[in-house]
Backbone as CSV, one residue per row, in Angstrom:
resi,resn,N_x,N_y,N_z,CA_x,CA_y,CA_z,C_x,C_y,C_z
1,MET,20.712,16.836,22.138,19.814,17.970,22.869,18.270,17.655,21.553
2,LEU,16.456,17.314,22.791,15.585,17.624,21.358,15.504,18.769,21.586
3,SER,14.625,19.088,20.667,13.739,20.312,19.787,12.959,20.283,20.650
4,THR,12.662,21.661,21.120,11.463,22.316,21.928,10.439,22.337,21.067
5,ASP,10.739,21.926,19.836,9.204,22.294,19.469,8.514,20.879,18.954
6,THR,8.826,19.743,19.315,8.313,18.476,19.316,8.766,17.005,21.046
7,SER,7.502,16.745,21.157,8.161,16.401,22.625,8.187,14.612,22.555
8,PRO,9.085,14.056,23.118,10.141,12.971,22.636,9.180,11.638,22.519
9,MET,7.850,12.165,23.469,6.361,11.172,23.184,5.922,11.461,21.405
10,GLU,5.991,12.504,20.972,5.497,12.203,20.204,6.553,12.470,18.715
11,THR,7.547,12.629,18.497,8.761,12.287,18.214,8.574,10.749,18.185
12,ILE,8.118,9.658,19.132,8.412,8.497,18.905,6.975,7.701,18.097
13,LEU,5.689,8.049,18.403,4.763,8.058,17.645,4.377,7.820,16.428
14,ASN,4.994,9.728,16.052,5.147,9.799,14.563,6.185,10.165,14.048
15,PRO,6.659,8.584,13.840,8.904,8.978,13.402,8.127,10.472,11.897
16,LYS,9.839,11.122,11.639,9.579,11.262,10.501,9.899,10.046,9.255
17,THR,11.116,9.491,8.869,10.259,8.105,8.114,9.923,7.366,8.113
18,PRO,10.433,6.065,7.612,10.326,4.526,8.489,11.305,3.856,8.566
19,LYS,11.623,2.831,9.251,12.298,3.051,9.992,12.393,0.934,9.600
20,ASP,13.703,0.973,8.924,14.391,-0.510,8.373,13.963,-2.262,9.879
21,LEU,13.524,-2.394,9.112,12.939,-3.345,10.458,13.883,-4.745,9.832
22,GLY,14.562,-4.887,8.840,14.590,-5.832,8.951,14.886,-6.307,7.156
23,ALA,15.140,-7.668,6.539,14.910,-7.977,5.337,13.436,-8.420,5.233
24,LEU,12.613,-9.542,6.051,11.327,-9.918,6.415,10.868,-8.655,5.927
25,HIS,10.817,-7.613,6.616,9.705,-6.297,6.554,9.858,-5.767,4.944
26,ALA,11.747,-6.089,5.389,11.338,-5.158,3.617,11.032,-6.464,2.147
27,LEU,10.543,-6.897,2.293,10.592,-8.090,1.231,8.779,-8.094,1.209
28,ILE,7.825,-8.256,2.461,6.853,-7.592,2.408,6.306,-6.140,2.135
29,LYS,7.049,-4.733,2.741,6.426,-3.989,2.509,7.084,-4.023,0.640
30,GLY,7.549,-4.874,0.696,7.945,-4.194,-1.605,6.859,-5.021,-2.146
31,GLN,6.326,-5.507,-1.199,4.930,-6.687,-2.221,3.964,-6.187,-1.991
32,LEU,4.037,-6.107,-0.902,1.836,-5.415,-1.595,2.133,-3.541,-0.638
33,PRO,2.624,-3.390,-1.699,2.391,-1.876,-2.393,0.919,-1.019,-1.559
34,ASP,0.221,-2.145,-1.735,-1.559,-1.443,-1.183,-1.660,-1.001,0.446
35,TRP,-0.404,-2.208,0.736,-0.275,-2.232,2.645,0.509,-0.776,2.822
36,VAL,0.867,0.409,2.382,2.364,0.955,2.273,1.347,2.043,2.458
37,ASP,1.433,2.493,3.447,0.588,4.479,3.128,1.027,5.120,2.551
38,GLU,0.536,6.879,2.587,1.648,7.035,1.855,2.784,8.714,2.645
39,ALA,2.529,8.260,3.467,4.213,8.077,3.878,5.624,7.375,4.283
40,GLY,5.140,5.607,3.504,5.804,5.051,3.475,5.873,3.834,4.071
41,PHE,4.926,4.198,4.712,4.672,3.273,6.012,4.292,2.150,5.959
42,LEU,4.803,1.023,6.571,3.576,-0.102,6.005,2.135,-0.607,6.655
43,ARG,1.128,0.046,6.551,0.027,-0.136,8.084,0.078,-1.887,9.073
44,THR,0.959,-1.129,9.588,1.152,-3.130,10.331,0.387,-3.388,11.593
45,TYR,-0.499,-2.844,11.709,-2.062,-2.814,12.584,-3.709,-3.770,11.991
46,ASP,-3.121,-2.904,10.144,-4.211,-3.635,9.804,-3.662,-5.071,9.401
47,LEU,-2.178,-5.358,8.583,-1.332,-5.887,8.300,-1.663,-7.650,9.487
48,ALA,-1.598,-6.976,10.597,-1.605,-8.015,12.372,-3.030,-8.335,11.867
49,ALA,-4.045,-7.455,11.582,-5.712,-7.558,11.843,-5.787,-8.362,10.385
50,TYR,-5.004,-9.155,9.574,-5.826,-9.582,8.727,-4.883,-10.822,9.106
51,LEU,-3.899,-11.260,9.232,-2.959,-11.835,9.592,-3.517,-12.799,11.116
52,GLY,-4.789,-11.973,12.355,-4.949,-12.529,13.206,-4.274,-12.995,14.402
53,ILE,-3.910,-11.456,14.202,-2.635,-11.521,14.911,-2.355,-10.285,15.921
54,SER,-1.697,-9.976,17.095,-1.610,-8.321,18.049,-0.753,-8.037,16.514
55,TYR,-0.519,-5.931,16.585,0.576,-5.419,16.023,1.679,-5.629,16.987
56,GLN,1.920,-6.392,18.070,3.022,-6.335,19.163,3.352,-8.232,18.168
57,ALA,2.557,-8.334,18.038,3.281,-10.080,17.494,3.671,-9.552,16.055
58,LEU,3.452,-9.196,15.846,3.949,-9.031,13.929,5.161,-8.305,14.371
59,TYR,5.512,-6.929,15.018,6.742,-6.165,15.181,7.715,-7.899,15.532
60,LYS,7.115,-8.806,16.445,7.996,-9.893,17.619,8.528,-10.590,15.949
61,ILE,7.913,-10.680,14.656,7.869,-11.057,13.196,9.132,-10.835,12.672
62,PHE,8.937,-9.086,13.021,10.493,-8.152,11.830,11.067,-8.720,12.802
63,ASP,11.106,-8.583,14.244,12.649,-8.182,14.832,13.389,-9.588,14.564
64,ARG,12.578,-10.868,15.024,13.461,-12.605,15.602,13.788,-12.390,13.264
65,ASN,12.906,-12.109,12.468,13.416,-12.209,11.213,12.684,-13.637,10.541
66,LYS,11.676,-14.652,11.781,11.062,-15.104,11.219,9.356,-15.536,11.133
67,ILE,8.785,-16.164,10.604,7.292,-15.527,10.154,7.236,-17.938,10.101
68,ALA,6.076,-17.502,10.725,5.226,-19.234,10.645,4.803,-19.310,9.025
69,PRO,4.983,-21.022,9.061,4.329,-20.884,7.521,3.259,-21.026,7.408
70,LYS,1.816,-21.093,8.187,0.638,-20.859,7.687,1.095,-18.952,7.715
71,ARG,1.630,-18.054,8.625,1.478,-16.203,8.913,2.459,-16.404,7.368
72,ALA,2.999,-16.935,6.699,3.733,-17.072,4.925,2.634,-17.202,3.838
73,LYS,1.830,-17.833,4.525,0.680,-18.327,3.272,-0.411,-17.282,3.429
74,ALA,-0.417,-17.001,4.192,-1.782,-15.795,4.448,-1.504,-14.492,3.714
75,LEU,0.028,-14.778,3.715,0.883,-13.141,2.933,0.713,-13.795,1.528
76,VAL,1.007,-14.818,1.030,1.003,-15.072,-0.003,-0.738,-14.943,-0.915
77,VAL,-1.520,-15.032,-0.945,-3.025,-14.853,-0.724,-3.140,-13.735,-0.776
78,LEU,-2.504,-13.135,0.430,-3.007,-11.268,0.247,-2.227,-10.494,-0.913
79,SER,-1.100,-11.149,-1.233,-0.369,-10.631,-2.246,-0.345,-11.070,-3.806
80,GLU,-1.422,-11.607,-4.030,-2.416,-11.809,-5.031,-0.626,-12.285,-6.434
81,GLY,-0.167,-12.945,-6.077,0.604,-13.407,-6.445,2.485,-12.932,-6.819
82,ARG,2.299,-11.895,-6.501,3.256,-11.418,-5.843,4.855,-12.186,-4.703
83,LEU,3.832,-12.471,-3.901,4.859,-13.275,-2.494,4.644,-14.763,-3.101
84,THR,5.756,-15.640,-3.188,5.458,-16.812,-3.149,5.907,-17.722,-2.019
85,LEU,5.682,-18.761,-1.477,6.201,-19.122,-0.390,7.831,-19.654,-0.430
86,GLU,8.544,-19.872,-1.427,9.525,-19.910,-1.607,10.556,-18.627,-1.005
87,ASP,9.361,-17.370,-1.404,10.841,-15.780,-0.734,10.158,-15.889,0.086
88,PHE,9.759,-16.792,1.277,9.759,-17.165,2.440,10.697,-18.066,3.465
89,ALA,10.843,-18.520,1.893,11.978,-19.536,3.155,13.037,-19.566,4.238
90,GLU,14.056,-18.315,3.742,14.997,-18.041,4.224,14.328,-17.744,6.134
91,PHE,13.519,-17.247,5.898,12.552,-16.800,7.584,12.043,-17.581,7.720
92,MET,11.893,-18.800,7.377,10.939,-20.241,8.134,11.961,-21.305,8.526
């Protein structure tokens, strides 16, 4: 049963804790601390814009645990050396 102090939609749009979105998401989130907000969420809208894709496309990448080499290269550049293409080998 849902709590009476928040609506179901509010709960969906403003979750209390970050969700586990898989190994690729964890890798990116762990190596891009500047792209994680104070609540512990990866700033997916901003990251998607940086990659030149929609946030929905970014979530598809996380859902499938697959990333195109072009996007992986962009993340390597963004990470300033914290990520390498080898880190993404299992996801390409």
